[in-house]
Structures are given as C-alpha cells and as structure tokens.
Short mmCIF file of C-alpha atoms and ligand atoms in Angstrom, two decimals:
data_model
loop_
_atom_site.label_atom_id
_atom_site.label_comp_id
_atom_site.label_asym_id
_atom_site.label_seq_id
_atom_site.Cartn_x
_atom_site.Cartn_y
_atom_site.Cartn_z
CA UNK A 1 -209.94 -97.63 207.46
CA UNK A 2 -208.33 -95.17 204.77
CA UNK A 3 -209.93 -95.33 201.06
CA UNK A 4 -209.34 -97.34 198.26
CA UNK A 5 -208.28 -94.24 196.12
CA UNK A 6 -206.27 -92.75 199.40
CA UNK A 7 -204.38 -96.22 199.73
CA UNK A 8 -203.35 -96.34 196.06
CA UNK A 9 -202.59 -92.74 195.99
CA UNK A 10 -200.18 -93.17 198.64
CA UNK A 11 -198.69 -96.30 197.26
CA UNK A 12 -198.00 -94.82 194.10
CA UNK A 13 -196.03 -91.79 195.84
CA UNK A 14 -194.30 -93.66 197.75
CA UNK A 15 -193.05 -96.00 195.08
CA UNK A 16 -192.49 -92.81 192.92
CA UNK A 17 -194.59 -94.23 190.26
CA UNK A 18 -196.43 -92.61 187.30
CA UNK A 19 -200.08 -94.13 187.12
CA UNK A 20 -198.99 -96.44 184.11
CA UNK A 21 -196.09 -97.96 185.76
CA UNK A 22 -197.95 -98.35 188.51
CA UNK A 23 -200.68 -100.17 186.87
CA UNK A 24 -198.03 -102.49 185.43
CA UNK A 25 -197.02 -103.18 188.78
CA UNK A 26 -200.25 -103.90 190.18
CA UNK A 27 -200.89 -105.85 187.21
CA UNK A 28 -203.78 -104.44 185.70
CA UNK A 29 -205.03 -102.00 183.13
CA UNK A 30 -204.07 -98.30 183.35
CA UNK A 31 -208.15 -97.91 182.86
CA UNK A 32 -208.87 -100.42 185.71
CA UNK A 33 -206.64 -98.50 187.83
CA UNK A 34 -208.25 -95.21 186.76
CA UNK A 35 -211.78 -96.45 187.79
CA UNK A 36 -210.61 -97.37 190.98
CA UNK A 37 -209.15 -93.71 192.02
CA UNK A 38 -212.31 -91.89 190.66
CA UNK A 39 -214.21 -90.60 193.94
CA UNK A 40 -216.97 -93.76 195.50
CA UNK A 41 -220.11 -91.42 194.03
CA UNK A 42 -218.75 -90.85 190.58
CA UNK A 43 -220.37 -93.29 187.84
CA UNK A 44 -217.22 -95.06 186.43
CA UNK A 45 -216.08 -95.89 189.95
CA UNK A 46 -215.17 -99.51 190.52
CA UNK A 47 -214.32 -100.89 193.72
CA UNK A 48 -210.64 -103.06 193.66
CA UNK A 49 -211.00 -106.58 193.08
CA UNK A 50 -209.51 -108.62 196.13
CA UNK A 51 -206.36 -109.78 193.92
CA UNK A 52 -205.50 -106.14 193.38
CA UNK A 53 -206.42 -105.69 197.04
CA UNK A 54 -203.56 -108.08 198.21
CA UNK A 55 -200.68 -106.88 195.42
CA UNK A 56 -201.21 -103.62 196.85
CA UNK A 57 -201.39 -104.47 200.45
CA UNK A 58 -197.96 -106.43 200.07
CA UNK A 59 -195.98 -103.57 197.96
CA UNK A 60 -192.89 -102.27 199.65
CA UNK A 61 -193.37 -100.23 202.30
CA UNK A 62 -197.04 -101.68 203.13
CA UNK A 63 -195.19 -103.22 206.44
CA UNK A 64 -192.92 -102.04 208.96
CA UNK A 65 -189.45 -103.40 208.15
CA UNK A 66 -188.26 -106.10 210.25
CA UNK A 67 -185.77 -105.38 213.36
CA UNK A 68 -182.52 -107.41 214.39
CA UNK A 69 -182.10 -108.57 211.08
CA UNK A 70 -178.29 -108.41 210.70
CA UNK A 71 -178.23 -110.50 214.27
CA UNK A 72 -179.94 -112.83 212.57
CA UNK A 73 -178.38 -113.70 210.15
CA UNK A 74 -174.95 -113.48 211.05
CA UNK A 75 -175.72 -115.48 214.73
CA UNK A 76 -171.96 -115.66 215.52
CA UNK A 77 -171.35 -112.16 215.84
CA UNK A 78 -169.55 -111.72 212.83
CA UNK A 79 -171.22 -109.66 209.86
CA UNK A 80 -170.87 -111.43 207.02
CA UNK A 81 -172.83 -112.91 204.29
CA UNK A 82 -170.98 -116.30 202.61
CA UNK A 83 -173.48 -118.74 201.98
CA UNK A 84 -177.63 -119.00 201.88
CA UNK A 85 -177.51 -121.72 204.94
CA UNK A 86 -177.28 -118.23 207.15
CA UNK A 87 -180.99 -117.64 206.50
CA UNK A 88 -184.37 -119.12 207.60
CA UNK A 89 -187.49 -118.74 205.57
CA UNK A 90 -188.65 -115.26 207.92
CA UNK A 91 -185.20 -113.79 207.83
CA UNK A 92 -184.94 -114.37 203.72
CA UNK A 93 -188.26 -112.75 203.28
CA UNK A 94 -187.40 -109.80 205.63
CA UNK A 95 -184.60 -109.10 203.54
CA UNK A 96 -186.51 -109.20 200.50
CA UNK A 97 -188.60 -106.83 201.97
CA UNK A 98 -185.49 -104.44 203.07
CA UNK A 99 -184.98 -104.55 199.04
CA UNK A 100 -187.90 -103.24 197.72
CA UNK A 101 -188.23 -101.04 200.26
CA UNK A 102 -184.86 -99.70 197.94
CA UNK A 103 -186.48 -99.94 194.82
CA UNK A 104 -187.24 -95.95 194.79
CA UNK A 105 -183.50 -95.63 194.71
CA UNK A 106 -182.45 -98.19 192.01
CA UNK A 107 -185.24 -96.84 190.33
CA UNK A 108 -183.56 -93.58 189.81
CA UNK A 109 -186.41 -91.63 191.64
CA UNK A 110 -185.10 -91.48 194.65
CA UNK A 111 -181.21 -90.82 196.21
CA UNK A 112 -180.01 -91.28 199.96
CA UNK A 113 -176.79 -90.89 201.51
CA UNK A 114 -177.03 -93.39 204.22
CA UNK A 115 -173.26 -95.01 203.80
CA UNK A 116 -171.81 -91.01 203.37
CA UNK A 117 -168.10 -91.53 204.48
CA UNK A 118 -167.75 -95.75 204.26
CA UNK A 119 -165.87 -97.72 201.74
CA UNK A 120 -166.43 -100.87 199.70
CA UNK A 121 -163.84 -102.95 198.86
CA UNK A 122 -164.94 -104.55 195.80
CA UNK A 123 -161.84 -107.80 195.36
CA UNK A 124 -162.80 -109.70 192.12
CA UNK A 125 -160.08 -112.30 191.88
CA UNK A 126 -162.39 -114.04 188.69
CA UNK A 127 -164.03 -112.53 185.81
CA UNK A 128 -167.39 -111.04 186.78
CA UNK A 129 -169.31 -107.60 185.19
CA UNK A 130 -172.53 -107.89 186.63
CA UNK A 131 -171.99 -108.97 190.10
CA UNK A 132 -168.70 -106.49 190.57
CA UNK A 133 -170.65 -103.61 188.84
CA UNK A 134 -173.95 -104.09 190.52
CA UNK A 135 -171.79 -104.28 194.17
CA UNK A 136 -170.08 -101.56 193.56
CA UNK A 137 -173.21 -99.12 192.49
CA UNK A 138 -175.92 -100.88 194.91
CA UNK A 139 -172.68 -99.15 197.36
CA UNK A 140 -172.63 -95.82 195.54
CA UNK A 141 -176.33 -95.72 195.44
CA UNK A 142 -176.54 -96.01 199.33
CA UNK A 143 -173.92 -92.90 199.56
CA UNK A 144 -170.81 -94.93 199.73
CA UNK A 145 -167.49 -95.24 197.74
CA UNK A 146 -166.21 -97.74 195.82
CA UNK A 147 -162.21 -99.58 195.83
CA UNK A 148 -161.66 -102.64 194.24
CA UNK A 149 -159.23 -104.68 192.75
CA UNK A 150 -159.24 -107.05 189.77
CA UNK A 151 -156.93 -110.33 189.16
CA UNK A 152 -154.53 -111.56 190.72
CA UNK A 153 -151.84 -110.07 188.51
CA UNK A 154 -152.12 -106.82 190.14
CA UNK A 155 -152.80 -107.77 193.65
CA UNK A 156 -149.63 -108.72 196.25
CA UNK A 157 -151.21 -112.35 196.05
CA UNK A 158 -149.41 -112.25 192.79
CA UNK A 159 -146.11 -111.97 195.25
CA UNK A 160 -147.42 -115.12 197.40
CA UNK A 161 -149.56 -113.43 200.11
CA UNK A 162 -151.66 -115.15 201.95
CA UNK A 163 -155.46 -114.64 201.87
CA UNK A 164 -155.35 -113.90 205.74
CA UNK A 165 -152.79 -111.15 205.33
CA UNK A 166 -154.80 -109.46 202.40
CA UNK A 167 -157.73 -110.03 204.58
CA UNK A 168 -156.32 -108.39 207.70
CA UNK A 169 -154.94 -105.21 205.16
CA UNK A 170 -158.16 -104.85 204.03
CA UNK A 171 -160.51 -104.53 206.64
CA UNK A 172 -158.15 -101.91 208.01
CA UNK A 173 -158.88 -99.45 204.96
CA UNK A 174 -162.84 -100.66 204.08
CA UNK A 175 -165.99 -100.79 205.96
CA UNK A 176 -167.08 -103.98 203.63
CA UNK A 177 -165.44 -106.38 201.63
CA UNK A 178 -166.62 -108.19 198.41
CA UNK A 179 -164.54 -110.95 197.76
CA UNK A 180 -164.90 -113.68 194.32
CA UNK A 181 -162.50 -116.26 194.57
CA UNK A 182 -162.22 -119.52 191.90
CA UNK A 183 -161.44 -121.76 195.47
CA UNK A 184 -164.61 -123.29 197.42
CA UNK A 185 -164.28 -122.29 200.74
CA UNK A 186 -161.81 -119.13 200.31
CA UNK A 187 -163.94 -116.68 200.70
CA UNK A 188 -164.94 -117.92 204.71
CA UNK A 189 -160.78 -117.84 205.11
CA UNK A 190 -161.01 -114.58 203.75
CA UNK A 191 -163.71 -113.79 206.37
CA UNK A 192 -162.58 -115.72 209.47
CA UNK A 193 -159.78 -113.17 211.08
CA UNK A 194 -161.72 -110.17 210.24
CA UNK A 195 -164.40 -107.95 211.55
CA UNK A 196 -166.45 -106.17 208.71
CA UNK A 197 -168.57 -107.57 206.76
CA UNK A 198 -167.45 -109.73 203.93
CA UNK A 199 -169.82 -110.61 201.14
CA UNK A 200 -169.01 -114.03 199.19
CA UNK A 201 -169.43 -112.87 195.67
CA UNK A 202 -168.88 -116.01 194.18
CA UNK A 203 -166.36 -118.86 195.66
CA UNK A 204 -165.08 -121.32 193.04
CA UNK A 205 -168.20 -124.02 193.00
CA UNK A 206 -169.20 -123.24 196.21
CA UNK A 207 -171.83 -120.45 196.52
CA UNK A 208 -172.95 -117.31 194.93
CA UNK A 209 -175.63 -116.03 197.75
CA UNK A 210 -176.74 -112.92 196.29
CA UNK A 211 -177.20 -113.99 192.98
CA UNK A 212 -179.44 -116.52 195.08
CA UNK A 213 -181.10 -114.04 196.53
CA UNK A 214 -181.79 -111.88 193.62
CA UNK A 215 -183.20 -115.11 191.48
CA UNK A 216 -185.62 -115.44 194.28
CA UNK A 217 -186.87 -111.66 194.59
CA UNK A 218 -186.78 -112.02 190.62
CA UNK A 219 -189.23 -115.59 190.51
CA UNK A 220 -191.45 -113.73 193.74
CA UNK A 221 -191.56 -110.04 191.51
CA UNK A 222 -192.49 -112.03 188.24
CA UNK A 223 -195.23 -114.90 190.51
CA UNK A 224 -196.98 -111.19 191.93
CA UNK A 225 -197.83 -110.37 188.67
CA UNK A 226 -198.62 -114.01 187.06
CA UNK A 227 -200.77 -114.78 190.94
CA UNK A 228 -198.57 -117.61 191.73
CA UNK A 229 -196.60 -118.39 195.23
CA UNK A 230 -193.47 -119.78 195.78
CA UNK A 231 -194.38 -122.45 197.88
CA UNK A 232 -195.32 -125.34 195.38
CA UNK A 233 -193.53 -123.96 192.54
CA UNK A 234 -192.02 -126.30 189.85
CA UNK A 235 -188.52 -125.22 188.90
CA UNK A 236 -186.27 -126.41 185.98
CA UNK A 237 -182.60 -126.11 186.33
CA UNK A 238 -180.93 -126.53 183.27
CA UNK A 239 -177.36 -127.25 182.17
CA UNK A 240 -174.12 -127.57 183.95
CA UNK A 241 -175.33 -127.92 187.53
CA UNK A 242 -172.29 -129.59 189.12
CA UNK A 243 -169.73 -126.69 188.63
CA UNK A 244 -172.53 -123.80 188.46
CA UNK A 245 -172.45 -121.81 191.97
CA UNK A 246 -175.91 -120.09 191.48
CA UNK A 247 -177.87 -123.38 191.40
CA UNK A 248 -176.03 -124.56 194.07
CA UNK A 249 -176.91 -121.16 196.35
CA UNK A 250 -180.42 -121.50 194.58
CA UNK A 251 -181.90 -124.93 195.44
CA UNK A 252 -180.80 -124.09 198.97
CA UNK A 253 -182.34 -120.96 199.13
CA UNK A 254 -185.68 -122.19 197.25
CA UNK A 255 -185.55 -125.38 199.84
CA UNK A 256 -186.92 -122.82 202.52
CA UNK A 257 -190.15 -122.59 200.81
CA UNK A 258 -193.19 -125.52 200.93
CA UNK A 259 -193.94 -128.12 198.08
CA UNK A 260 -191.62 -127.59 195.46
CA UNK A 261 -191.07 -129.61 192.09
CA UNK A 262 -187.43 -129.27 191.05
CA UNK A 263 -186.43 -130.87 187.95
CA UNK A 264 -183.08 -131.48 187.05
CA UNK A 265 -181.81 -131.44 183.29
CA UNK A 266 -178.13 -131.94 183.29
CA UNK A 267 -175.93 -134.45 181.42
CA UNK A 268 -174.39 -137.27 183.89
CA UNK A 269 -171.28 -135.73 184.00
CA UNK A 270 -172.52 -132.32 185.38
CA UNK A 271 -175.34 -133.68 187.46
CA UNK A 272 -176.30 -131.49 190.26
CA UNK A 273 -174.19 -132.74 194.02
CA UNK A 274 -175.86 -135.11 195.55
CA UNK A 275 -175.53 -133.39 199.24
CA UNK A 276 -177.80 -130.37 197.63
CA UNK A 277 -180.16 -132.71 196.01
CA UNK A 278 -180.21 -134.89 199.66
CA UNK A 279 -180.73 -131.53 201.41
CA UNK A 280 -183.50 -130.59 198.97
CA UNK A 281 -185.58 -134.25 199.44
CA UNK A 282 -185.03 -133.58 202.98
CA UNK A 283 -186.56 -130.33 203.48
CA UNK A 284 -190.01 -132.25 201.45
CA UNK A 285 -189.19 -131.19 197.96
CA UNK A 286 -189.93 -133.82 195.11
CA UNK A 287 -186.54 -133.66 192.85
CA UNK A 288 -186.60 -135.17 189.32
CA UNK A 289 -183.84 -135.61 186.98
CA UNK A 290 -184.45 -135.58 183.21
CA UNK A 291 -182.58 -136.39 180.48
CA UNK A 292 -184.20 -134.30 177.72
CA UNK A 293 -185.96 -130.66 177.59
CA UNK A 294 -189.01 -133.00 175.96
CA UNK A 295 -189.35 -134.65 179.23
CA UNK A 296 -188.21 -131.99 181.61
CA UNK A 297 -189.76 -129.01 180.85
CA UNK A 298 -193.44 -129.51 180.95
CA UNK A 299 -195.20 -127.66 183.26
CA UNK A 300 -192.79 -125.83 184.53
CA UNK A 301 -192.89 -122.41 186.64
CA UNK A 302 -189.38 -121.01 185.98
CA UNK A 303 -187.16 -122.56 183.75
CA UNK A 304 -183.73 -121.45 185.09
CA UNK A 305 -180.78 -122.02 182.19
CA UNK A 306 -177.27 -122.15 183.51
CA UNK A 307 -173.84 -121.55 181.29
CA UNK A 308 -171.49 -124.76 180.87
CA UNK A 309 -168.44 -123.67 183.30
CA UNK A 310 -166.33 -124.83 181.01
CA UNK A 311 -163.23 -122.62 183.22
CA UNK A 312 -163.78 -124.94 185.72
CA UNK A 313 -163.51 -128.66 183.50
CA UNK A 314 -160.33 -130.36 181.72
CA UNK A 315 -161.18 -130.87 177.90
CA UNK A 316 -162.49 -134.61 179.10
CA UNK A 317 -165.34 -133.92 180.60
CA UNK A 318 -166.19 -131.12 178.05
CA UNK A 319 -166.23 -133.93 175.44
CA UNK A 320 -168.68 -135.56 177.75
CA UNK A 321 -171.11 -132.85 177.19
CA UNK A 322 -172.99 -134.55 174.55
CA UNK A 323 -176.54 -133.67 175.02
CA UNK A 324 -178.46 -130.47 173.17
CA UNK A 325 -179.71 -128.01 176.16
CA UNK A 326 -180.07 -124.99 173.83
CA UNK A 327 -183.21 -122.73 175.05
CA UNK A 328 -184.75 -121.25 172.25
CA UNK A 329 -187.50 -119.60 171.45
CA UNK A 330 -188.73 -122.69 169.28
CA UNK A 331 -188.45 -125.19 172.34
CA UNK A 332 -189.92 -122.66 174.76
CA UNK A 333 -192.98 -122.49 172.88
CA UNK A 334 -193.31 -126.04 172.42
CA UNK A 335 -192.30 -127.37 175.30
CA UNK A 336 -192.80 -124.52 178.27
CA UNK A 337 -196.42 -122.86 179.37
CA UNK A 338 -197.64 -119.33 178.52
CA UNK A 339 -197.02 -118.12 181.70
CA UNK A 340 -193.22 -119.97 182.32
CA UNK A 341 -190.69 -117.57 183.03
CA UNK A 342 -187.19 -117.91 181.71
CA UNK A 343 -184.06 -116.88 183.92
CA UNK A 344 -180.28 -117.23 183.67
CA UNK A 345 -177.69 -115.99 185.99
CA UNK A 346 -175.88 -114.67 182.73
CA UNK A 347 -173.59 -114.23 181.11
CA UNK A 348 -174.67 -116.18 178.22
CA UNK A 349 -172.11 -118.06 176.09
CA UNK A 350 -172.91 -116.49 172.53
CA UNK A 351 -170.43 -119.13 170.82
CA UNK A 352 -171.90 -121.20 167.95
CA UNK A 353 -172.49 -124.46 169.25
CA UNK A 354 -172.72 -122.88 173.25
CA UNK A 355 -176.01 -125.17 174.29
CA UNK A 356 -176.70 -121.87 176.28
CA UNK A 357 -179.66 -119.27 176.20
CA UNK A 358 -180.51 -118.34 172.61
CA UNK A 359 -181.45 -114.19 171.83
CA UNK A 360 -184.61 -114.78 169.97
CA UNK A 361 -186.26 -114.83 173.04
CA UNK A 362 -184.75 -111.36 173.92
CA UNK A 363 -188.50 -109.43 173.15
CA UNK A 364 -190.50 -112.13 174.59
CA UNK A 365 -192.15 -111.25 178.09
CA UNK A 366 -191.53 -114.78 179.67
CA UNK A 367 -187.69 -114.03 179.08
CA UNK A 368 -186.60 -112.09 182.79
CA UNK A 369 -182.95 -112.47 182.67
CA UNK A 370 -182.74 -108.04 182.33
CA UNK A 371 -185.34 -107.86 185.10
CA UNK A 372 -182.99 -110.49 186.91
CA UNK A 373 -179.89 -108.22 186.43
CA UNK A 374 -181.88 -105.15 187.64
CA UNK A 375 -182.76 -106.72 190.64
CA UNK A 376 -179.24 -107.37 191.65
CA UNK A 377 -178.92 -103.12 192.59
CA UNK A 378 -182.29 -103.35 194.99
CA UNK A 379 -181.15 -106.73 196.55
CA UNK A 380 -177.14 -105.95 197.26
CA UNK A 381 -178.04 -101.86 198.45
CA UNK A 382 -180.61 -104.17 201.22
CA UNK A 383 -177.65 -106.79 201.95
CA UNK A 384 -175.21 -103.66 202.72
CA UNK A 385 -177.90 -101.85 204.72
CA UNK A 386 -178.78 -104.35 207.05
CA UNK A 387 -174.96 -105.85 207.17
CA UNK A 388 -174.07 -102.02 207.99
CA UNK A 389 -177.46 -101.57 210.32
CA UNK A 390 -178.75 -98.28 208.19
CA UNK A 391 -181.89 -100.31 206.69
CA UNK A 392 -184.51 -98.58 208.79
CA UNK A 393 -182.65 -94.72 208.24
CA UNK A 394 -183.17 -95.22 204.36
CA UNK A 395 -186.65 -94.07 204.42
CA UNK A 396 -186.06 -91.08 206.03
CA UNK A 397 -183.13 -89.59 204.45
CA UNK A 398 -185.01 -90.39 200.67
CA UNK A 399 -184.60 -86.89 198.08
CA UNK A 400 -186.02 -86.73 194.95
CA UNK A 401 -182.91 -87.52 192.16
CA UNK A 402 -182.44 -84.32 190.42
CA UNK A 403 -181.35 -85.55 186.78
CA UNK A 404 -183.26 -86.96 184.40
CA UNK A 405 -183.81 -90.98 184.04
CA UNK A 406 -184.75 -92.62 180.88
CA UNK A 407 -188.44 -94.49 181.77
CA UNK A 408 -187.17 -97.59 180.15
CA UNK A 409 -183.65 -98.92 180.39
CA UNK A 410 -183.00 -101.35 177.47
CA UNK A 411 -184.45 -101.14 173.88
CA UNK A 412 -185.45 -104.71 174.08
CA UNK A 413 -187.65 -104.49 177.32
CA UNK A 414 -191.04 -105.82 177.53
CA UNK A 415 -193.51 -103.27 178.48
CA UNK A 416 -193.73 -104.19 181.52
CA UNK A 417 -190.07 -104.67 182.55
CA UNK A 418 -190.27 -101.50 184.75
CA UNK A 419 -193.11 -103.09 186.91
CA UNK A 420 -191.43 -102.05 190.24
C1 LIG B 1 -172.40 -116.49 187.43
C2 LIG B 1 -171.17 -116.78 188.28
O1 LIG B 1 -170.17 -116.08 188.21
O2 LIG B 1 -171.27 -117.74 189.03
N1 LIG B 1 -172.47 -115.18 186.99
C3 LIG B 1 -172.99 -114.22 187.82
O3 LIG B 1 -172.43 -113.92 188.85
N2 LIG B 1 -174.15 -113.67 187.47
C4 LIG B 1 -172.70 -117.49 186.41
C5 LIG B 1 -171.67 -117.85 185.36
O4 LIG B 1 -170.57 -117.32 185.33
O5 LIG B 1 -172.01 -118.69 184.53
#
C-alpha cells in the first residue's frame, strides 16, 4: 500500500495542482494538507482523516475509466446524444468520470490533440452564448476545429430546406454535429438519416442534455466539498418549469439517483409536465409543489432558479405570471441553509421586474452558477471523446500548456471556485 504523502503527491501532479488549490479541492486547510505530506517520523505529521481519505480516493483519475461507454449509451448503433433517457445511473457516472478525468485540460494546465484533423459543426438555429461557445472550445480543446452556423437567416433553411437535407449536407463535411433548434423533437429528425454523432444542444421545450449533465457534475463537485451525496438530496426548481428545457433534462437525469426531495415552485400556468413529474414519483422520488419561496425553500440542498421563457409564451400567459420568484440575497439568507447551493442554467434576465436571479449574491460562496458554466468545457470535451471513442487516448497524449493562465478566472470568484 503506497503512503499517505506518496498518494497525495501523485494526486496533486496529476491534477496539475499547486498545494493550495489542491487543498481547496480536498476541502481542507492548506496547513492540514501540509501536515499530512510531512514524512510519518517528523513531529507535525498528521495522519489523513477518513473524509479526506475518500475525496482523495474518488478524484479523477483514482479509477480506471470505464470501457464501451459510447455502446452504451447510444444502444442503437447510432452515436448520438439527444436526450438524458439514453443513460442509466452507471453509464451517467462513467461519463462524469470521463470529465474530470479532462479537467487538467479545461484547467489550462494541460493540452492534447486527440480530435487533430476532425470537425465540429456547431448549428445554433436559437440564441445561445454559453452552450455554442463552450461546444465549440470543449472541441478546440480536444484538438479539433470548429464550423458553425447561426440563425436561420443565413442558413439555406432560410430558402425552405428541409432539416433532412441540411442534415445529410452536413454530416458529409463534419465529424459531429451540434444542433439547437426552437422545435421539440427536431433535433432526433436532424439525427435520424445520419451517421455522426449529433449532440441535441437544446430542442424547443424538449431537452437540453448536457446542460443536464453539467448541473449534475456541478451539484456532485459542490456535495464533495459540503460531504453530501446525491442520493437523498432535496432539490428546488424554481420558476418557469413548463417551457424551461434544463429542468426538464434535469429531473430526469437526477431521477437516476435514490431518495430524492424535489420541490416544485412554479406559478400554475408554468407548472412543471406532468409526464416528468409521473416519471419522477415513479422512479421513488417524493415531489412537492409550492406556491411560495416561504414554503418551498426550507431545507433545501440546491436551489436551482430557472429564467421565465418568455420567447416561448403569447403575452397571455405572461400576464399570468403573477407570483414574486426573485432569488436574492435577502431571501436566500432567510429562507435557504448555510450550506444550500444556488444554480441557474443562465442567462439571467437582468430586466427590472425579471423575477430571475438577483447579482448581490454574485460574491457569495453558495452562489455556483460560474462554477456551473465552467463545468460545461470538462463535461462536453468527455461527451465528444467518448461519442468519438478517444476517451481512454486523452491521458496519454497530455503536454504541459505552454502560455500562461490566470489562477483565477473571474474577479467575483469565491476562493474556492478553482477547487478542481
Ligand atoms: C438555457 C437554454 O437555452 O435552455 N440556457 C443554456 O443553455 N444554458 C436556459 C435559458 O435560456 O433560459
């Protein structure tokens, strides 16, 4: 059995860590971390603590990463990633796995050039920064290049073609396709005729299975360091959770774990579809619906805030939006726990008035919505990897990244926002 101080050592290298972000990741003291590397005989030696013991033993890398993944989850022989229903609870936390195993690279430490020579086609036929950017450079980060479109306007669906022609022109020219669409169900037409992986970035209400996926490596990164577990989690969705895709995706995804409280806090006219909720009670999951943030938000793990999709409603049912959802920092303190974390799939509607996500939480820890957004580069780079089969040749083609990397990304970070 290796040593305490040889196991950290080579955690911490092969994380490409300095010793304080590495403490922050183990969650603990640069000191306590010091004590533990001194040699056994020396006099300020401590031996881990079993907590510690376990963060460390379950930090990327600590496992073999899985085999046959892609086959997996794509059963039918065809490569593609459109909704959360494609994975089981092993597959979703092998893929999890494949993305922190990246977390080197969207670190900055680290650079591979696994995908030299393949092409993403990025199509974005709705607004979107953060999923089209973070696609595009979770690609560029894995060695490959980058197409894409935006709008219809300057796309020949503007001249009436069909989405099975663009499909078919497509796949001819790109080794994976990204496709957001504002019609449920358009990005599977997209995928049906073709044979490289398309990636549903977002289909009208449908689904938005990344962003799932990276809300769920976000709630399991932020649990590690609070000691909690998915399984019997209590999670608030808040606002417009009929139209909002990444709820939808969400409670699906989350529905693979054991015990969960979810409670519901939209007004009646944007309740949450009653198939997801059905599918939710189904897998064992207590749901709850509340009608305030008093009665809704007590106790609660995660409290996840969603924007009103007001693209997708007629001024009627807008009107019908009577009730105050605003998260603030005032009702987070009075209403949340200590230790509640606070997530949005952004962006956040800044409008007076917006009911959405306030900014005076921007510099509290409990807000993770910019260690949410980070976590979409780690998460996509592992969904192209194992869609593309290079997951297991990342490891060995890693080089150190030659130009220098600020050690914190956003002015407003909490200290421990680089806790990778
Ligand atoms: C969301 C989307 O497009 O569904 N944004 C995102 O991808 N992070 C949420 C939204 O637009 O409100």
């Amino acid at each position: 059995m290796k040593s305490q101080q040889d196991r950290l050592r080579e955690a911490m290298k092969r994380l490409a860590l300095t010793r304080d972000d590495f403490a922050a990741r183990l969650g603990v003291t640069r000191r306590a971390l010091d004590t533990w590397l001194l040699p056994d005989g020396s006099k300020e030696h401590r031996a881990m603590p079993a907590m510690a013991a376990k963060v460390l033993a379950e930090l990327p890398g600590a496992r073999a990463l899985p085999a046959g993944l892609r086959e997996r989850i794509t059963p039918r022989g065809k490569p593609h990633l459109l909704s959360v229903e494609q994975f089981d609870r092993a597959a979703v936390e092998d893929l999890l796995a494949v993305a922190e195993s990246m977390e080197p690279i969207a670190r900055r430490a680290k650079v591979t050039r696994v995908l030299e020579g393949a092409v993403l086609a990025n199509l974005f036929f709705e607004p979107s920064t953060r999923t089209r950017m973070s696609f595009a450079t979770a690609f560029c980060r894995l060695g490959g290049s980058v197409c894409d479109t935006t709008g219809f306007t300057f796309s020949s669906m503007a001249k009436g073609e069909s989405i099975e022609d663009t499909s078919r022109v497509i796949a001819g020219y790109a080794d994976a396709i990204v496709v957001r669409h504002p019609d449920q169900g358009s990005v599977a037409r997209f995928a049906k005729g073709v044979h490289v992986p398309v990636i549903n970035g977002g289909d009208g209400v449908g689904e938005h299975p990344t962003q799932a996926l990276l809300d769920l490596y976000t709630i399991r990164r932020e649990f590690a360091r609070l000691g909690k577990k998915v399984d019997g989690a209590h999670i608030a969705m808040v606002g417009d959770l009929k139209h909002g895709r990444t709820v939808h995706s969400l409670i699906r995804l989350l529905s693979l774990f054991k015990g969960l409280t979810f409670t519901l806090l939209a007004p009646p006219s944007l309740e949450m579809p009653g198939d997801l909720v059905a599918h939710a009670e189904a897998a064992g999951h207590k749901v709850r619906r509340a009608a305030s943030l008093k009665d809704g938000l007590k106790k609660v793990d995660v409290l996840y805030a969603t924007r009103i999709q007001k693209e997708r409603m007629s001024g009627e049912a807008l009107e019908t939006y009577p009730l105050d959802f605003r998260i603030d920092k005032k009702r987070v303190d009075a209403l949340c726990q200590k230790d509640t974390i606070v997530m949005h799939p952004l962006p956040r509607d800044g409008t007076p008035g917006s009911n959405d996500l306030a900014t005076d939480l921007d510099n509290d820890p409990r807000l993770a919505i910019f260690r949410q957004t980070d976590a979409g580069i780690p998460v996509r780079m592992a969904v192209f990897a194992v869609l593309l089969g290079v997951e297991n040749l990342v490891a060995g083609s890693l080089r150190d990244a030659p130009w220098i990397s600020p050690p914190r990304i956003g002015s407003g970070d909490a200290p421990f926002h680089r806790l990778t």
